[in-house]
Amino acid sequence: MKAILYIGHGTRSKKGAEEARAFIERVIGRIELPIQEISFLELTEPSIEEGFKQCVDKGATEIIVVPVFLLAAGHIKTDIPQVLSLLQVRFPHIAVQVKDPFGIQEKILDAAAELVSDAAGALEPQDRLLIVGRGSSDPKIHDNFAIIAEGIRNRLGVNHVSVCYLAAAEPRLQEALQTICVKNDGRTIVVPYLLFSGMLIGEVNQEVLKRQKLGFEILGTGPLSGHQMFENIVVERAIGK
């Protein structure tokens, strides 16, 4: 019997965890399969091990693993495969198929640009965007975000789009905000390239608020999961399209 195991990142934020669960539960409601379980890599329960075992206990003989992650960095390349490899040793009779993360797709860039437009209204060429990534030690992270930044810039018609990170890569958020606010003669729109609310988006919002109080014309957008497209992509991954 086939099962689907969804894996989210996890967060210390109660709001962020609830948001991720609600997102995955909406996906589950759109798929006609009796065994579907939610799990998280870290910080939030249930764990991957617990979710996997729930699938097995309910009679699964094949488990489709759907990572609810944006890009293929260390968690996708190393952490999740390590956990799954140990589980496959424990349950050798279970066939496991792991789907790809979201990756960089034209429809994702369309959705991200729409979220910016919804939050900021019509943009002028002199407005500047700052895209904020989670960050990773994976060297490909900069290449990925260069493509993301250029794709969003082309869709919105602004002259300048910068990228910064919250951890493990440079430049960091505070440095990038300082640079962009001083140089900018239009608005600054901060775009967290994160799926759900949580501690990281809270950090971004705090930095935006600080600069608003200093008189800068700056605003932030919400998490990417606010656009229906991201839910649609997880459904497509889960059912094999």
One Martini backbone bead per residue (centre of mass of N, CA, C, O) as a GRO file, in nm:
protein
  241
    1MET     BB    1   0.098   0.035   0.021
    2LYS     BB    2   0.055   0.369  -0.021
    3ALA     BB    3   0.252   0.656   0.089
    4ILE     BB    4   0.283   0.984   0.250
    5LEU     BB    5   0.575   1.188   0.336
    6TYR     BB    6   0.605   1.482   0.500
    7ILE     BB    7   0.874   1.738   0.501
    8GLY     BB    8   0.968   1.966   0.724
    9HIS     BB    9   1.173   2.170   0.894
   10GLY     BB   10   1.104   2.355   1.131
   11THR     BB   11   1.019   2.524   1.454
   12ARG     BB   12   0.995   2.736   1.743
   13SER     BB   13   0.740   2.840   1.620
   14LYS     BB   14   0.411   2.812   1.663
   15LYS     BB   15   0.305   2.958   1.414
   16GLY     BB   16   0.486   2.815   1.204
   17ALA     BB   17   0.392   2.525   1.265
   18GLU     BB   18   0.090   2.571   1.208
   19GLU     BB   19   0.127   2.665   0.917
   20ALA     BB   20   0.259   2.406   0.808
   21ARG     BB   21   0.034   2.210   0.883
   22ALA     BB   22  -0.196   2.350   0.728
   23PHE     BB   23  -0.069   2.323   0.453
   24ILE     BB   24  -0.047   2.010   0.448
   25GLU     BB   25  -0.347   1.952   0.504
   26ARG     BB   26  -0.446   2.071   0.238
   27VAL     BB   27  -0.300   1.871   0.063
   28ILE     BB   28  -0.425   1.611   0.177
   29GLY     BB   29  -0.725   1.697   0.093
   30ARG     BB   30  -0.634   1.663  -0.235
   31ILE     BB   31  -0.566   1.354  -0.166
   32GLU     BB   32  -0.640   1.011  -0.256
   33LEU     BB   33  -0.501   0.894   0.040
   34PRO     BB   34  -0.495   0.724   0.341
   35ILE     BB   35  -0.168   0.760   0.366
   36GLN     BB   36  -0.077   1.054   0.554
   37GLU     BB   37   0.220   1.227   0.672
   38ILE     BB   38   0.366   1.433   0.918
   39SER     BB   39   0.693   1.601   0.923
   40PHE     BB   40   1.021   1.683   1.081
   41LEU     BB   41   1.353   1.754   1.103
   42GLU     BB   42   1.315   1.997   1.323
   43LEU     BB   43   1.178   2.138   1.634
   44THR     BB   44   0.933   1.950   1.534
   45GLU     BB   45   0.643   1.775   1.570
   46PRO     BB   46   0.704   1.516   1.411
   47SER     BB   47   0.929   1.312   1.316
   48ILE     BB   48   1.048   1.126   1.069
   49GLU     BB   49   1.040   0.859   1.221
   50GLU     BB   50   0.744   0.884   1.315
   51GLY     BB   51   0.612   0.915   1.036
   52PHE     BB   52   0.717   0.653   0.913
   53LYS     BB   53   0.596   0.458   1.125
   54GLN     BB   54   0.302   0.534   1.074
   55CYS     BB   55   0.295   0.422   0.790
   56VAL     BB   56   0.367   0.131   0.862
   57ASP     BB   57   0.137   0.080   1.076
   58LYS     BB   58  -0.086   0.136   0.832
   59GLY     BB   59   0.050  -0.050   0.573
   60ALA     BB   60   0.296   0.035   0.434
   61THR     BB   61   0.515  -0.041   0.131
   62GLU     BB   62   0.509   0.261   0.022
   63ILE     BB   63   0.714   0.568   0.025
   64ILE     BB   64   0.647   0.906  -0.029
   65VAL     BB   65   0.876   1.168  -0.028
   66VAL     BB   66   0.795   1.516   0.071
   67PRO     BB   67   0.969   1.797   0.048
   68VAL     BB   68   0.917   2.118   0.218
   69PHE     BB   69   1.131   2.272   0.006
   70LEU     BB   70   1.293   2.496  -0.191
   71LEU     BB   71   1.600   2.392  -0.177
   72ALA     BB   72   1.909   2.219  -0.262
   73ALA     BB   73   2.063   2.160   0.023
   74GLY     BB   74   2.179   2.017   0.305
   75HIS     BB   75   1.909   1.885   0.391
   76ILE     BB   76   1.862   1.735   0.115
   77LYS     BB   77   2.159   1.607   0.067
   78THR     BB   78   2.197   1.495   0.386
   79ASP     BB   79   1.995   1.480   0.630
   80ILE     BB   80   1.755   1.323   0.509
   81PRO     BB   81   1.912   1.077   0.389
   82GLN     BB   82   2.022   0.977   0.662
   83VAL     BB   83   1.751   0.909   0.792
   84LEU     BB   84   1.641   0.721   0.564
   85SER     BB   85   1.869   0.509   0.567
   86LEU     BB   86   1.808   0.405   0.854
   87LEU     BB   87   1.512   0.324   0.795
   88GLN     BB   88   1.578   0.114   0.569
   89VAL     BB   89   1.721  -0.079   0.763
   90ARG     BB   90   1.468  -0.128   0.951
   91PHE     BB   91   1.282  -0.120   0.659
   92PRO     BB   92   1.346  -0.316   0.390
   93HIS     BB   93   1.036  -0.356   0.274
   94ILE     BB   94   1.046  -0.051   0.206
   95ALA     BB   95   0.961   0.166  -0.037
   96VAL     BB   96   1.156   0.456  -0.144
   97GLN     BB   97   1.050   0.788  -0.251
   98VAL     BB   98   1.216   1.090  -0.350
   99LYS     BB   99   1.146   1.409  -0.379
  100ASP     BB  100   1.170   1.716  -0.482
  101PRO     BB  101   1.208   2.017  -0.444
  102PHE     BB  102   1.107   2.301  -0.580
  103GLY     BB  103   1.301   2.501  -0.678
  104ILE     BB  104   1.343   2.651  -1.003
  105GLN     BB  105   1.057   2.820  -1.127
  106GLU     BB  106   0.858   3.010  -1.311
  107LYS     BB  107   0.601   2.989  -1.123
  108ILE     BB  108   0.753   3.084  -0.870
  109LEU     BB  109   0.840   3.362  -0.973
  110ASP     BB  110   0.558   3.459  -1.027
  111ALA     BB  111   0.455   3.434  -0.734
  112ALA     BB  112   0.662   3.619  -0.597
  113ALA     BB  113   0.588   3.872  -0.763
  114GLU     BB  114   0.291   3.884  -0.672
  115LEU     BB  115   0.347   3.927  -0.370
  116VAL     BB  116   0.483   4.197  -0.404
  117SER     BB  117   0.250   4.345  -0.545
  118ASP     BB  118   0.042   4.304  -0.317
  119ALA     BB  119   0.217   4.463  -0.098
  120ALA     BB  120   0.324   4.730  -0.294
  121GLY     BB  121   0.225   4.746  -0.564
  122ALA     BB  122   0.331   4.965  -0.767
  123LEU     BB  123   0.633   4.982  -0.933
  124GLU     BB  124   0.940   5.139  -0.952
  125PRO     BB  125   1.251   5.145  -1.085
  126GLN     BB  126   1.381   5.272  -0.804
  127ASP     BB  127   1.307   5.041  -0.665
  128ARG     BB  128   1.403   4.808  -0.404
  129LEU     BB  129   1.516   4.475  -0.366
  130LEU     BB  130   1.520   4.232  -0.087
  131ILE     BB  131   1.640   3.913  -0.070
  132VAL     BB  132   1.572   3.658   0.183
  133GLY     BB  133   1.763   3.404   0.295
  134ARG     BB  134   1.846   3.155   0.500
  135GLY     BB  135   2.090   2.981   0.424
  136SER     BB  136   2.417   2.833   0.324
  137SER     BB  137   2.709   2.630   0.266
  138ASP     BB  138   2.625   2.596  -0.009
  139PRO     BB  139   2.766   2.715  -0.303
  140LYS     BB  140   2.485   2.725  -0.477
  141ILE     BB  141   2.319   2.950  -0.341
  142HIS     BB  142   2.412   3.196  -0.515
  143ASP     BB  143   2.313   3.093  -0.787
  144ASN     BB  144   2.016   3.061  -0.718
  145PHE     BB  145   1.968   3.365  -0.626
  146ALA     BB  146   2.046   3.495  -0.893
  147ILE     BB  147   1.807   3.376  -1.050
  148ILE     BB  148   1.581   3.481  -0.872
  149ALA     BB  149   1.645   3.783  -0.889
  150GLU     BB  150   1.625   3.812  -1.198
  151GLY     BB  151   1.336   3.706  -1.231
  152ILE     BB  152   1.199   3.925  -1.053
  153ARG     BB  153   1.304   4.175  -1.190
  154ASN     BB  154   1.176   4.123  -1.470
  155ARG     BB  155   0.876   4.116  -1.363
  156LEU     BB  156   0.887   4.420  -1.210
  157GLY     BB  157   1.087   4.652  -1.333
  158VAL     BB  158   1.344   4.679  -1.173
  159ASN     BB  159   1.684   4.771  -1.121
  160HIS     BB  160   1.705   4.650  -0.811
  161VAL     BB  161   1.843   4.334  -0.683
  162SER     BB  162   1.897   4.184  -0.376
  163VAL     BB  163   2.099   3.966  -0.157
  164CYS     BB  164   2.042   3.780   0.148
  165TYR     BB  165   2.121   3.641   0.482
  166LEU     BB  166   2.066   3.471   0.799
  167ALA     BB  167   2.279   3.233   0.730
  168ALA     BB  168   2.592   3.090   0.617
  169ALA     BB  169   2.593   3.371   0.452
  170GLU     BB  170   2.678   3.624   0.217
  171PRO     BB  171   2.511   3.867   0.308
  172ARG     BB  172   2.363   4.009   0.568
  173LEU     BB  173   2.088   4.169   0.660
  174GLN     BB  174   2.195   4.432   0.797
  175GLU     BB  175   2.400   4.510   0.581
  176ALA     BB  176   2.203   4.522   0.340
  177LEU     BB  177   2.008   4.732   0.455
  178GLN     BB  178   2.205   4.962   0.491
  179THR     BB  179   2.289   4.988   0.196
  180ILE     BB  180   2.006   5.022   0.059
  181CYS     BB  181   1.894   5.267   0.223
  182VAL     BB  182   2.118   5.475   0.152
  183LYS     BB  183   2.089   5.446  -0.175
  184ASN     BB  184   1.790   5.498  -0.180
  185ASP     BB  185   1.521   5.678  -0.387
  186GLY     BB  186   1.313   5.473  -0.293
  187ARG     BB  187   1.185   5.187  -0.228
  188THR     BB  188   1.188   4.916   0.014
  189ILE     BB  189   1.169   4.562  -0.055
  190VAL     BB  190   1.117   4.288   0.155
  191VAL     BB  191   1.196   3.934   0.068
  192PRO     BB  192   1.111   3.646   0.205
  193TYR     BB  193   1.258   3.327   0.117
  194LEU     BB  194   0.993   3.183   0.269
  195LEU     BB  195   0.731   2.978   0.351
  196PHE     BB  196   0.717   3.053   0.665
  197SER     BB  197   0.660   3.138   0.954
  198GLY     BB  198   0.886   3.274   1.215
  199MET     BB  199   1.184   3.356   1.340
  200LEU     BB  200   1.297   3.470   1.072
  201ILE     BB  201   1.066   3.661   0.997
  202GLY     BB  202   1.079   3.813   1.262
  203GLU     BB  203   1.359   3.933   1.209
  204VAL     BB  204   1.288   4.087   0.955
  205ASN     BB  205   1.056   4.263   1.074
  206GLN     BB  206   1.231   4.411   1.281
  207GLU     BB  207   1.422   4.551   1.077
  208VAL     BB  208   1.205   4.704   0.928
  209LEU     BB  209   1.087   4.863   1.169
  210LYS     BB  210   1.338   5.021   1.246
  211ARG     BB  211   1.348   5.179   0.966
  212GLN     BB  212   1.075   5.308   0.981
  213LYS     BB  213   1.144   5.476   1.246
  214LEU     BB  214   1.380   5.631   1.072
  215GLY     BB  215   1.217   5.699   0.779
  216PHE     BB  216   1.204   5.471   0.595
  217GLU     BB  217   1.099   5.336   0.281
  218ILE     BB  218   0.966   5.036   0.410
  219LEU     BB  219   0.890   4.686   0.327
  220GLY     BB  220   0.719   4.373   0.379
  221THR     BB  221   0.667   4.048   0.315
  222GLY     BB  222   0.548   3.746   0.311
  223PRO     BB  223   0.521   3.435   0.286
  224LEU     BB  224   0.506   3.216   0.017
  225SER     BB  225   0.248   3.042   0.113
  226GLY     BB  226   0.039   3.274   0.029
  227HIS     BB  227   0.057   3.112  -0.235
  228GLN     BB  228  -0.106   2.868  -0.414
  229MET     BB  229   0.130   2.744  -0.583
  230PHE     BB  230   0.277   2.584  -0.354
  231GLU     BB  231   0.055   2.380  -0.306
  232ASN     BB  232   0.040   2.270  -0.595
  233ILE     BB  233   0.330   2.154  -0.603
  234VAL     BB  234   0.297   1.943  -0.379
  235VAL     BB  235   0.078   1.785  -0.517
  236GLU     BB  236   0.242   1.712  -0.769
  237ARG     BB  237   0.464   1.559  -0.624
  238ALA     BB  238   0.287   1.344  -0.474
  239ILE     BB  239   0.141   1.237  -0.763
  240GLY     BB  240   0.379   1.265  -1.004
  241LYS     BB  241   0.394   1.544  -1.194
   0.00000   0.00000   0.00000
